[in-house]
mmCIF file of N, CA and C in Angstrom:
data_model
loop_
_atom_site.group_PDB
_atom_site.id
_atom_site.type_symbol
_atom_site.label_atom_id
_atom_site.label_comp_id
_atom_site.label_asym_id
_atom_site.label_seq_id
_atom_site.Cartn_x
_atom_site.Cartn_y
_atom_site.Cartn_z
ATOM 1 N N ILE A 19 6.529 -0.409 3.746
ATOM 2 C CA ILE A 19 5.587 -0.714 2.699
ATOM 3 C C ILE A 19 6.258 -1.716 1.760
ATOM 4 N N SER A 20 5.581 -2.784 1.473
ATOM 5 C CA SER A 20 6.133 -3.847 0.657
ATOM 6 C C SER A 20 6.624 -3.318 -0.687
ATOM 7 N N GLY A 21 7.840 -3.692 -1.042
ATOM 8 C CA GLY A 21 8.400 -3.301 -2.325
ATOM 9 C C GLY A 21 9.054 -1.935 -2.347
ATOM 10 N N ASP A 22 9.010 -1.224 -1.236
ATOM 11 C CA ASP A 22 9.578 0.122 -1.200
ATOM 12 C C ASP A 22 11.077 0.106 -1.426
ATOM 13 N N LYS A 23 11.529 1.125 -2.112
ATOM 14 C CA LYS A 23 12.950 1.380 -2.313
ATOM 15 C C LYS A 23 13.299 2.661 -1.555
ATOM 16 N N THR A 24 14.576 2.936 -1.455
ATOM 17 C CA THR A 24 14.997 4.130 -0.708
ATOM 18 C C THR A 24 14.365 5.395 -1.283
ATOM 19 N N GLN A 25 14.269 5.481 -2.598
ATOM 20 C CA GLN A 25 13.713 6.684 -3.210
ATOM 21 C C GLN A 25 12.224 6.858 -2.881
ATOM 22 N N ASN A 26 11.504 5.750 -2.683
ATOM 23 C CA ASN A 26 10.087 5.849 -2.318
ATOM 24 C C ASN A 26 9.932 6.408 -0.903
ATOM 25 N N LEU A 27 10.725 5.867 0.029
ATOM 26 C CA LEU A 27 10.657 6.353 1.405
ATOM 27 C C LEU A 27 11.107 7.802 1.488
ATOM 28 N N LEU A 28 12.184 8.141 0.804
ATOM 29 C CA LEU A 28 12.674 9.516 0.839
ATOM 30 C C LEU A 28 11.611 10.478 0.314
ATOM 31 N N TRP A 29 10.938 10.117 -0.761
ATOM 32 C CA TRP A 29 9.887 10.985 -1.300
ATOM 33 C C TRP A 29 8.774 11.189 -0.261
ATOM 34 N N ARG A 30 8.346 10.097 0.373
ATOM 35 C CA ARG A 30 7.277 10.226 1.381
ATOM 36 C C ARG A 30 7.727 11.086 2.549
ATOM 37 N N LEU A 31 8.953 10.904 3.008
ATOM 38 C CA LEU A 31 9.449 11.719 4.122
ATOM 39 C C LEU A 31 9.474 13.197 3.748
ATOM 40 N N GLN A 32 9.829 13.504 2.517
ATOM 41 C CA GLN A 32 9.923 14.894 2.072
ATOM 42 C C GLN A 32 8.577 15.514 1.730
ATOM 43 N N ASN A 33 7.606 14.699 1.314
ATOM 44 C CA ASN A 33 6.371 15.251 0.751
ATOM 45 C C ASN A 33 5.095 14.923 1.513
ATOM 46 N N GLN A 34 5.195 14.102 2.503
ATOM 47 C CA GLN A 34 4.017 13.784 3.307
ATOM 48 C C GLN A 34 4.132 14.527 4.645
ATOM 49 N N ASN A 35 3.258 14.265 5.551
ATOM 50 C CA ASN A 35 3.219 15.015 6.804
ATOM 51 C C ASN A 35 3.914 14.301 7.954
ATOM 52 N N TYR A 36 5.066 13.734 7.703
ATOM 53 C CA TYR A 36 5.797 13.046 8.763
ATOM 54 C C TYR A 36 6.213 13.998 9.876
ATOM 55 N N ASN A 37 6.349 15.272 9.554
ATOM 56 C CA ASN A 37 6.783 16.239 10.564
ATOM 57 C C ASN A 37 5.733 16.471 11.654
ATOM 58 N N VAL A 38 4.506 16.029 11.454
ATOM 59 C CA VAL A 38 3.505 16.168 12.516
ATOM 60 C C VAL A 38 3.604 15.027 13.529
ATOM 61 N N ALA A 39 4.233 13.941 13.137
ATOM 62 C CA ALA A 39 4.429 12.811 14.044
ATOM 63 C C ALA A 39 5.717 13.049 14.819
ATOM 64 N N GLN A 40 5.654 12.874 16.092
ATOM 65 C CA GLN A 40 6.848 13.028 16.913
ATOM 66 C C GLN A 40 6.979 11.835 17.856
ATOM 67 N N PRO A 41 7.196 10.644 17.293
ATOM 68 C CA PRO A 41 7.352 9.471 18.147
ATOM 69 C C PRO A 41 8.652 9.564 18.943
ATOM 70 N N GLU A 42 8.710 8.837 20.022
ATOM 71 C CA GLU A 42 9.944 8.821 20.806
ATOM 72 C C GLU A 42 11.059 8.130 20.025
ATOM 73 N N TYR A 43 10.701 7.043 19.318
ATOM 74 C CA TYR A 43 11.659 6.273 18.530
ATOM 75 C C TYR A 43 11.105 6.035 17.131
ATOM 76 N N ALA A 44 12.023 5.954 16.176
ATOM 77 C CA ALA A 44 11.675 5.514 14.827
ATOM 78 C C ALA A 44 12.756 4.533 14.396
ATOM 79 N N VAL A 45 12.327 3.410 13.865
ATOM 80 C CA VAL A 45 13.243 2.389 13.376
ATOM 81 C C VAL A 45 13.139 2.370 11.854
ATOM 82 N N ILE A 46 14.288 2.506 11.200
ATOM 83 C CA ILE A 46 14.312 2.534 9.744
ATOM 84 C C ILE A 46 15.124 1.342 9.239
ATOM 85 N N THR A 47 14.518 0.573 8.374
ATOM 86 C CA THR A 47 15.207 -0.489 7.642
ATOM 87 C C THR A 47 14.750 -0.370 6.198
ATOM 88 N N ILE A 48 15.663 -0.034 5.333
ATOM 89 C CA ILE A 48 15.319 0.200 3.934
ATOM 90 C C ILE A 48 16.526 -0.176 3.072
ATOM 91 N N GLY A 49 16.276 -0.540 1.843
ATOM 92 C CA GLY A 49 17.355 -0.734 0.893
ATOM 93 C C GLY A 49 17.398 -2.083 0.202
ATOM 94 N N ILE A 50 16.848 -3.125 0.807
ATOM 95 C CA ILE A 50 16.965 -4.449 0.189
ATOM 96 C C ILE A 50 16.254 -4.493 -1.164
ATOM 97 N N ASN A 51 15.199 -3.722 -1.315
ATOM 98 C CA ASN A 51 14.496 -3.709 -2.602
ATOM 99 C C ASN A 51 15.267 -2.941 -3.671
ATOM 100 N N ASN A 52 16.320 -2.241 -3.258
ATOM 101 C CA ASN A 52 17.235 -1.654 -4.234
ATOM 102 C C ASN A 52 18.313 -2.662 -4.621
ATOM 103 N N VAL A 53 18.631 -3.585 -3.716
ATOM 104 C CA VAL A 53 19.672 -4.585 -3.978
ATOM 105 C C VAL A 53 19.204 -5.580 -5.026
ATOM 106 N N THR A 54 17.986 -6.087 -4.870
ATOM 107 C CA THR A 54 17.533 -7.181 -5.725
ATOM 108 C C THR A 54 17.477 -6.823 -7.213
ATOM 109 N N PRO A 55 17.161 -5.571 -7.612
ATOM 110 C CA PRO A 55 17.260 -5.280 -9.051
ATOM 111 C C PRO A 55 18.678 -4.918 -9.484
ATOM 112 N N GLY A 56 19.613 -4.832 -8.532
ATOM 113 C CA GLY A 56 20.996 -4.615 -8.900
ATOM 114 C C GLY A 56 21.495 -3.185 -8.851
ATOM 115 N N ASP A 57 20.875 -2.321 -8.059
ATOM 116 C CA ASP A 57 21.418 -0.972 -7.889
ATOM 117 C C ASP A 57 22.809 -1.079 -7.266
ATOM 118 N N GLU A 58 23.640 -0.099 -7.497
ATOM 119 C CA GLU A 58 25.006 -0.104 -6.961
ATOM 120 C C GLU A 58 24.996 0.113 -5.441
ATOM 121 N N PRO A 59 25.824 -0.631 -4.704
ATOM 122 C CA PRO A 59 25.864 -0.485 -3.245
ATOM 123 C C PRO A 59 26.103 0.956 -2.771
ATOM 124 N N GLU A 60 26.949 1.699 -3.477
ATOM 125 C CA GLU A 60 27.217 3.088 -3.094
ATOM 126 C C GLU A 60 25.956 3.945 -3.211
ATOM 127 N N ASP A 61 25.171 3.708 -4.252
ATOM 128 C CA ASP A 61 23.929 4.456 -4.435
ATOM 129 C C ASP A 61 22.890 4.059 -3.392
ATOM 130 N N ILE A 62 22.843 2.781 -3.082
ATOM 131 C CA ILE A 62 21.893 2.306 -2.073
ATOM 132 C C ILE A 62 22.236 2.898 -0.710
ATOM 133 N N ALA A 63 23.517 2.863 -0.356
ATOM 134 C CA ALA A 63 23.947 3.437 0.927
ATOM 135 C C ALA A 63 23.614 4.926 0.980
ATOM 136 N N ALA A 64 23.849 5.638 -0.105
ATOM 137 C CA ALA A 64 23.522 7.069 -0.147
ATOM 138 C C ALA A 64 22.016 7.282 0.051
ATOM 139 N N GLY A 65 21.197 6.418 -0.531
ATOM 140 C CA GLY A 65 19.749 6.518 -0.352
ATOM 141 C C GLY A 65 19.328 6.227 1.083
ATOM 142 N N ILE A 66 19.947 5.238 1.703
ATOM 143 C CA ILE A 66 19.643 4.905 3.100
ATOM 144 C C ILE A 66 20.001 6.081 4.004
ATOM 145 N N ILE A 67 21.177 6.638 3.783
ATOM 146 C CA ILE A 67 21.627 7.783 4.583
ATOM 147 C C ILE A 67 20.694 8.969 4.384
ATOM 148 N N ALA A 68 20.302 9.224 3.153
ATOM 149 C CA ALA A 68 19.392 10.342 2.873
ATOM 150 C C ALA A 68 18.058 10.153 3.596
ATOM 151 N N CYS A 69 17.553 8.920 3.633
ATOM 152 C CA CYS A 69 16.297 8.647 4.346
ATOM 153 C C CYS A 69 16.441 8.913 5.838
ATOM 154 N N ALA A 70 17.530 8.458 6.421
ATOM 155 C CA ALA A 70 17.745 8.648 7.858
ATOM 156 C C ALA A 70 17.886 10.126 8.205
ATOM 157 N N ILE A 71 18.637 10.852 7.405
ATOM 158 C CA ILE A 71 18.824 12.289 7.652
ATOM 159 C C ILE A 71 17.507 13.034 7.502
ATOM 160 N N GLU A 72 16.738 12.677 6.484
ATOM 161 C CA GLU A 72 15.439 13.341 6.286
ATOM 162 C C GLU A 72 14.481 13.010 7.420
ATOM 163 N N ALA A 73 14.491 11.778 7.900
ATOM 164 C CA ALA A 73 13.627 11.412 9.034
ATOM 165 C C ALA A 73 13.989 12.249 10.254
ATOM 166 N N LYS A 74 15.288 12.424 10.506
ATOM 167 C CA LYS A 74 15.723 13.240 11.646
ATOM 168 C C LYS A 74 15.320 14.695 11.454
ATOM 169 N N LYS A 75 15.405 15.171 10.227
ATOM 170 C CA LYS A 75 14.994 16.549 9.924
ATOM 171 C C LYS A 75 13.494 16.733 10.182
ATOM 172 N N GLN A 76 12.691 15.771 9.749
ATOM 173 C CA GLN A 76 11.239 15.865 9.908
ATOM 174 C C GLN A 76 10.790 15.626 11.353
ATOM 175 N N MET A 77 11.560 14.823 12.072
ATOM 176 C CA MET A 77 11.200 14.466 13.456
ATOM 177 C C MET A 77 12.415 14.703 14.354
ATOM 178 N N PRO A 78 12.767 15.957 14.589
ATOM 179 C CA PRO A 78 14.032 16.271 15.261
ATOM 180 C C PRO A 78 14.151 15.739 16.693
ATOM 181 N N ASN A 79 13.048 15.528 17.361
ATOM 182 C CA ASN A 79 13.107 15.043 18.742
ATOM 183 C C ASN A 79 13.000 13.527 18.857
ATOM 184 N N THR A 80 12.893 12.869 17.735
ATOM 185 C CA THR A 80 12.760 11.419 17.697
ATOM 186 C C THR A 80 14.133 10.770 17.680
ATOM 187 N N LYS A 81 14.283 9.708 18.442
ATOM 188 C CA LYS A 81 15.514 8.930 18.424
ATOM 189 C C LYS A 81 15.420 7.963 17.244
ATOM 190 N N ILE A 82 16.309 8.127 16.297
ATOM 191 C CA ILE A 82 16.295 7.331 15.078
ATOM 192 C C ILE A 82 17.254 6.155 15.225
ATOM 193 N N ILE A 83 16.732 4.949 15.016
ATOM 194 C CA ILE A 83 17.551 3.744 14.960
ATOM 195 C C ILE A 83 17.546 3.298 13.504
ATOM 196 N N LEU A 84 18.720 3.321 12.894
ATOM 197 C CA LEU A 84 18.869 2.940 11.499
ATOM 198 C C LEU A 84 19.511 1.570 11.437
ATOM 199 N N PHE A 85 18.743 0.600 10.979
ATOM 200 C CA PHE A 85 19.301 -0.724 10.744
ATOM 201 C C PHE A 85 19.859 -0.753 9.339
ATOM 202 N N GLY A 86 21.037 -1.323 9.221
ATOM 203 C CA GLY A 86 21.506 -1.636 7.887
ATOM 204 C C GLY A 86 20.666 -2.792 7.381
ATOM 205 N N LEU A 87 20.955 -3.230 6.213
ATOM 206 C CA LEU A 87 20.192 -4.321 5.621
ATOM 207 C C LEU A 87 20.341 -5.597 6.431
ATOM 208 N N LEU A 88 19.261 -6.343 6.529
ATOM 209 C CA LEU A 88 19.372 -7.684 7.065
ATOM 210 C C LEU A 88 20.031 -8.530 5.987
ATOM 211 N N PRO A 89 20.840 -9.514 6.378
ATOM 212 C CA PRO A 89 21.481 -10.327 5.347
ATOM 213 C C PRO A 89 20.436 -11.045 4.500
ATOM 214 N N ALA A 90 20.663 -11.076 3.225
ATOM 215 C CA ALA A 90 19.734 -11.718 2.289
ATOM 216 C C ALA A 90 20.540 -12.566 1.322
ATOM 217 N N GLY A 91 20.015 -13.726 1.025
ATOM 218 C CA GLY A 91 20.713 -14.663 0.145
ATOM 219 C C GLY A 91 21.309 -15.784 0.958
ATOM 220 N N LYS A 92 20.986 -17.003 0.593
ATOM 221 C CA LYS A 92 21.416 -18.163 1.381
ATOM 222 C C LYS A 92 22.935 -18.329 1.398
ATOM 223 N N GLU A 93 23.538 -18.184 0.261
ATOM 224 C CA GLU A 93 24.984 -18.407 0.155
ATOM 225 C C GLU A 93 25.754 -17.157 0.569
ATOM 226 N N MET A 94 26.842 -17.366 1.291
ATOM 227 C CA MET A 94 27.645 -16.266 1.800
ATOM 228 C C MET A 94 28.193 -15.381 0.678
ATOM 229 N N ASN A 95 28.437 -15.962 -0.475
ATOM 230 C CA ASN A 95 28.986 -15.192 -1.586
ATOM 231 C C ASN A 95 27.964 -14.894 -2.666
ATOM 232 N N SER A 96 26.680 -14.957 -2.299
ATOM 233 C CA SER A 96 25.650 -14.572 -3.268
ATOM 234 C C SER A 96 25.753 -13.069 -3.527
ATOM 235 N N SER A 97 25.271 -12.635 -4.665
ATOM 236 C CA SER A 97 25.356 -11.209 -5.006
ATOM 237 C C SER A 97 24.640 -10.342 -3.974
ATOM 238 N N ASN A 98 23.527 -10.831 -3.416
ATOM 239 C CA ASN A 98 22.811 -10.058 -2.398
ATOM 240 C C ASN A 98 23.647 -9.895 -1.133
ATOM 241 N N ARG A 99 24.271 -10.980 -0.672
ATOM 242 C CA ARG A 99 25.086 -10.906 0.543
ATOM 243 C C ARG A 99 26.291 -9.996 0.344
ATOM 244 N N ILE A 100 26.922 -10.080 -0.821
ATOM 245 C CA ILE A 100 28.078 -9.221 -1.116
ATOM 246 C C ILE A 100 27.661 -7.757 -1.110
ATOM 247 N N ALA A 101 26.539 -7.457 -1.749
ATOM 248 C CA ALA A 101 26.044 -6.070 -1.785
ATOM 249 C C ALA A 101 25.716 -5.588 -0.376
ATOM 250 N N CYS A 102 25.069 -6.424 0.414
ATOM 251 C CA CYS A 102 24.721 -6.033 1.789
ATOM 252 C C CYS A 102 25.981 -5.707 2.594
ATOM 253 N N ARG A 103 27.008 -6.523 2.455
ATOM 254 C CA ARG A 103 28.264 -6.266 3.175
ATOM 255 C C ARG A 103 28.881 -4.930 2.749
ATOM 256 N N LYS A 104 28.885 -4.654 1.459
ATOM 257 C CA LYS A 104 29.441 -3.388 0.966
ATOM 258 C C LYS A 104 28.656 -2.197 1.513
ATOM 259 N N ILE A 105 27.352 -2.334 1.536
ATOM 260 C CA ILE A 105 26.503 -1.249 2.053
ATOM 261 C C ILE A 105 26.785 -1.024 3.536
ATOM 262 N N HIS A 106 26.931 -2.101 4.307
ATOM 263 C CA HIS A 106 27.260 -1.956 5.727
ATOM 264 C C HIS A 106 28.605 -1.273 5.924
ATOM 265 N N GLU A 107 29.581 -1.599 5.093
ATOM 266 C CA GLU A 107 30.887 -0.947 5.203
ATOM 267 C C GLU A 107 30.748 0.563 5.026
ATOM 268 N N ILE A 108 29.959 0.968 4.063
ATOM 269 C CA ILE A 108 29.760 2.399 3.802
ATOM 270 C C ILE A 108 28.999 3.047 4.960
ATOM 271 N N LEU A 109 27.930 2.406 5.410
ATOM 272 C CA LEU A 109 27.132 2.979 6.502
ATOM 273 C C LEU A 109 27.957 3.101 7.781
ATOM 274 N N ALA A 110 28.796 2.116 8.054
ATOM 275 C CA ALA A 110 29.606 2.137 9.276
ATOM 276 C C ALA A 110 30.590 3.308 9.281
ATOM 277 N N LYS A 111 31.012 3.748 8.113
ATOM 278 C CA LYS A 111 31.968 4.851 8.008
ATOM 279 C C LYS A 111 31.284 6.220 7.928
ATOM 280 N N SER A 112 29.970 6.226 7.829
ATOM 281 C CA SER A 112 29.232 7.483 7.652
ATOM 282 C C SER A 112 29.100 8.230 8.972
ATOM 283 N N ASN A 113 29.070 9.526 8.864
ATOM 284 C CA ASN A 113 28.884 10.373 10.043
ATOM 285 C C ASN A 113 27.387 10.644 10.195
ATOM 286 N N LEU A 114 26.748 9.858 11.022
ATOM 287 C CA LEU A 114 25.299 9.983 11.232
ATOM 288 C C LEU A 114 25.055 10.460 12.665
ATOM 289 N N SER A 115 25.533 11.615 12.991
ATOM 290 C CA SER A 115 25.639 12.128 14.356
ATOM 291 C C SER A 115 24.497 11.779 15.298
ATOM 292 N N ASP A 116 23.282 12.153 15.001
ATOM 293 C CA ASP A 116 22.158 11.903 15.908
ATOM 294 C C ASP A 116 21.358 10.666 15.542
ATOM 295 N N ILE A 117 21.925 9.832 14.711
ATOM 296 C CA ILE A 117 21.237 8.635 14.238
ATOM 297 C C ILE A 117 22.039 7.426 14.698
ATOM 298 N N HIS A 118 21.361 6.484 15.311
ATOM 299 C CA HIS A 118 22.020 5.298 15.859
ATOM 300 C C HIS A 118 22.001 4.186 14.813
ATOM 301 N N TYR A 119 23.143 3.937 14.187
ATOM 302 C CA TYR A 119 23.258 2.908 13.143
ATOM 303 C C TYR A 119 23.586 1.561 13.767
ATOM 304 N N ILE A 120 22.890 0.528 13.323
ATOM 305 C CA ILE A 120 23.085 -0.843 13.797
ATOM 306 C C ILE A 120 23.234 -1.765 12.587
ATOM 307 N N ASN A 121 24.237 -2.597 12.620
ATOM 308 C CA ASN A 121 24.384 -3.657 11.625
ATOM 309 C C ASN A 121 23.824 -4.934 12.258
ATOM 310 N N PRO A 122 22.684 -5.418 11.808
ATOM 311 C CA PRO A 122 22.046 -6.576 12.435
ATOM 312 C C PRO A 122 22.525 -7.934 11.910
ATOM 313 N N THR A 123 23.532 -7.942 11.059
ATOM 314 C CA THR A 123 23.948 -9.177 10.393
ATOM 315 C C THR A 123 24.221 -10.308 11.378
ATOM 316 N N SER A 124 24.933 -10.022 12.456
ATOM 317 C CA SER A 124 25.338 -11.094 13.381
ATOM 318 C C SER A 124 24.147 -11.794 14.031
ATOM 319 N N TRP A 125 23.019 -11.155 14.047
ATOM 320 C CA TRP A 125 21.828 -11.773 14.644
ATOM 321 C C TRP A 125 21.257 -12.876 13.750
ATOM 322 N N PHE A 126 21.576 -12.810 12.463
ATOM 323 C CA PHE A 126 20.933 -13.686 11.485
ATOM 324 C C PHE A 126 21.887 -14.647 10.777
ATOM 325 N N VAL A 127 23.160 -14.597 11.146
ATOM 326 C CA VAL A 127 24.125 -15.521 10.545
ATOM 327 C C VAL A 127 24.873 -16.279 11.634
ATOM 328 N N ASN A 128 25.353 -17.446 11.284
ATOM 329 C CA ASN A 128 26.179 -18.254 12.175
ATOM 330 C C ASN A 128 27.597 -17.693 12.197
ATOM 331 N N THR A 129 28.414 -18.167 13.119
ATOM 332 C CA THR A 129 29.780 -17.650 13.238
ATOM 333 C C THR A 129 30.603 -17.869 11.976
ATOM 334 N N ASP A 130 30.266 -18.881 11.181
ATOM 335 C CA ASP A 130 30.998 -19.124 9.930
ATOM 336 C C ASP A 130 30.467 -18.276 8.766
ATOM 337 N N GLY A 131 29.475 -17.420 9.051
ATOM 338 C CA GLY A 131 28.917 -16.541 8.026
ATOM 339 C C GLY A 131 27.718 -17.106 7.293
ATOM 340 N N SER A 132 27.411 -18.375 7.533
ATOM 341 C CA SER A 132 26.243 -18.963 6.868
ATOM 342 C C SER A 132 24.957 -18.415 7.488
ATOM 343 N N LEU A 133 23.951 -18.325 6.671
ATOM 344 C CA LEU A 133 22.662 -17.786 7.100
ATOM 345 C C LEU A 133 21.972 -18.751 8.058
ATOM 346 N N LYS A 134 21.382 -18.216 9.103
ATOM 347 C CA LYS A 134 20.555 -19.031 9.998
ATOM 348 C C LYS A 134 19.228 -19.257 9.270
ATOM 349 N N THR A 135 19.179 -20.322 8.496
ATOM 350 C CA THR A 135 18.058 -20.540 7.582
ATOM 351 C C THR A 135 16.726 -20.655 8.302
ATOM 352 N N GLU A 136 16.724 -21.087 9.552
ATOM 353 C CA GLU A 136 15.465 -21.206 10.300
ATOM 354 C C GLU A 136 14.841 -19.840 10.599
ATOM 355 N N LEU A 137 15.604 -18.782 10.432
ATOM 356 C CA LEU A 137 15.088 -17.432 10.673
ATOM 357 C C LEU A 137 14.539 -16.785 9.400
ATOM 358 N N TYR A 138 14.568 -17.527 8.301
ATOM 359 C CA TYR A 138 14.140 -16.997 7.004
ATOM 360 C C TYR A 138 13.100 -17.893 6.365
ATOM 361 N N GLY A 139 12.322 -17.278 5.492
ATOM 362 C CA GLY A 139 11.438 -18.042 4.631
ATOM 363 C C GLY A 139 12.273 -18.673 3.533
ATOM 364 N N GLY A 140 11.657 -19.413 2.666
ATOM 365 C CA GLY A 140 12.352 -20.128 1.604
ATOM 366 C C GLY A 140 13.055 -19.254 0.589
ATOM 367 N N ASP A 141 12.748 -17.954 0.567
ATOM 368 C CA ASP A 141 13.409 -17.066 -0.395
ATOM 369 C C ASP A 141 14.718 -16.485 0.153
ATOM 370 N N TYR A 142 15.004 -16.717 1.422
ATOM 371 C CA TYR A 142 16.203 -16.216 2.109
ATOM 372 C C TYR A 142 16.322 -14.694 2.011
ATOM 373 N N LEU A 143 15.163 -14.070 1.946
ATOM 374 C CA LEU A 143 15.059 -12.618 1.916
ATOM 375 C C LEU A 143 14.136 -12.152 3.036
ATOM 376 N N HIS A 144 12.986 -12.802 3.142
ATOM 377 C CA HIS A 144 12.000 -12.444 4.160
ATOM 378 C C HIS A 144 12.178 -13.320 5.392
ATOM 379 N N LEU A 145 12.008 -12.700 6.542
ATOM 380 C CA LEU A 145 12.160 -13.431 7.796
ATOM 381 C C LEU A 145 10.995 -14.376 8.041
ATOM 382 N N SER A 146 11.276 -15.430 8.764
ATOM 383 C CA SER A 146 10.227 -16.325 9.262
ATOM 384 C C SER A 146 9.679 -15.716 10.559
ATOM 385 N N SER A 147 8.667 -16.335 11.142
ATOM 386 C CA SER A 147 8.144 -15.812 12.409
ATOM 387 C C SER A 147 9.228 -15.849 13.487
ATOM 388 N N ASP A 148 10.074 -16.875 13.473
ATOM 389 C CA ASP A 148 11.184 -16.920 14.433
ATOM 390 C C ASP A 148 12.174 -15.783 14.184
ATOM 391 N N GLY A 149 12.409 -15.468 12.927
ATOM 392 C CA GLY A 149 13.290 -14.351 12.594
ATOM 393 C C GLY A 149 12.742 -13.033 13.110
ATOM 394 N N TYR A 150 11.436 -12.833 12.949
ATOM 395 C CA TYR A 150 10.819 -11.603 13.461
ATOM 396 C C TYR A 150 10.847 -11.553 14.985
ATOM 397 N N LYS A 151 10.749 -12.692 15.640
ATOM 398 C CA LYS A 151 10.855 -12.720 17.107
ATOM 399 C C LYS A 151 12.241 -12.260 17.548
ATOM 400 N N ILE A 152 13.267 -12.759 16.875
ATOM 401 C CA ILE A 152 14.642 -12.351 17.192
ATOM 402 C C ILE A 152 14.792 -10.845 16.977
ATOM 403 N N TRP A 153 14.359 -10.389 15.817
ATOM 404 C CA TRP A 153 14.518 -8.981 15.468
ATOM 405 C C TRP A 153 13.774 -8.079 16.457
ATOM 406 N N SER A 154 12.538 -8.414 16.771
ATOM 407 C CA SER A 154 11.765 -7.562 17.692
ATOM 408 C C SER A 154 12.387 -7.561 19.089
ATOM 409 N N SER A 155 12.938 -8.687 19.494
ATOM 410 C CA SER A 155 13.621 -8.749 20.784
ATOM 411 C C SER A 155 14.849 -7.832 20.785
ATOM 412 N N LYS A 156 15.598 -7.842 19.714
ATOM 413 C CA LYS A 156 16.787 -6.990 19.598
ATOM 414 C C LYS A 156 16.400 -5.516 19.568
ATOM 415 N N ILE A 157 15.305 -5.183 18.892
ATOM 416 C CA ILE A 157 14.828 -3.794 18.865
ATOM 417 C C ILE A 157 14.460 -3.351 20.278
ATOM 418 N N ALA A 158 13.742 -4.191 21.009
ATOM 419 C CA ALA A 158 13.368 -3.855 22.386
ATOM 420 C C ALA A 158 14.609 -3.636 23.244
ATOM 421 N N ASP A 159 15.606 -4.493 23.087
ATOM 422 C CA ASP A 159 16.852 -4.328 23.840
ATOM 423 C C ASP A 159 17.525 -2.994 23.510
ATOM 424 N N LEU A 160 17.559 -2.656 22.236
ATOM 425 C CA LEU A 160 18.183 -1.409 21.814
ATOM 426 C C LEU A 160 17.464 -0.191 22.387
ATOM 427 N N ILE A 161 16.156 -0.229 22.366
ATOM 428 C CA ILE A 161 15.382 0.893 22.899
ATOM 429 C C ILE A 161 15.632 1.039 24.397
ATOM 430 N N ASN A 162 15.738 -0.073 25.091
ATOM 431 C CA ASN A 162 16.030 -0.010 26.522
ATOM 432 C C ASN A 162 17.408 0.547 26.811
ATOM 433 N N GLN A 163 18.349 0.391 25.883
ATOM 434 C CA GLN A 163 19.714 0.897 26.052
ATOM 435 C C GLN A 163 19.880 2.333 25.580
ATOM 436 N N TYR A 164 19.021 2.762 24.679
ATOM 437 C CA TYR A 164 19.156 4.064 24.004
ATOM 438 C C TYR A 164 18.953 5.193 24.972
#
């Protein structure tokens, strides 16, 4: 849902009827809307983890794929990119036993760390149609491997 933050998704998972849905796979990408107002990376990572754990609790037979944040911000040292990297470091160290964590950064940046600008809209936050094609292809590959 556009503009959602981790706390919004967590509330819906806890208070809506997600437990009646039992999809084979669920893909979760959340947190960038916490970065842009300047929430602390540690708090954002904790919110992402809480969402993933709650999704697994509500849908125990569902295979959960948790994407870390997609890189945001054109410059490698922009505050958004720095926050995203910190959040990925925390998520990578987390014990998410039945949750498959993926850091998608390498799909959207060049080897020198610069953003593949053709995969983004002019705000360097939202993907372009080419960016969504890459992402959906990677999701399909992951599901085939899972």
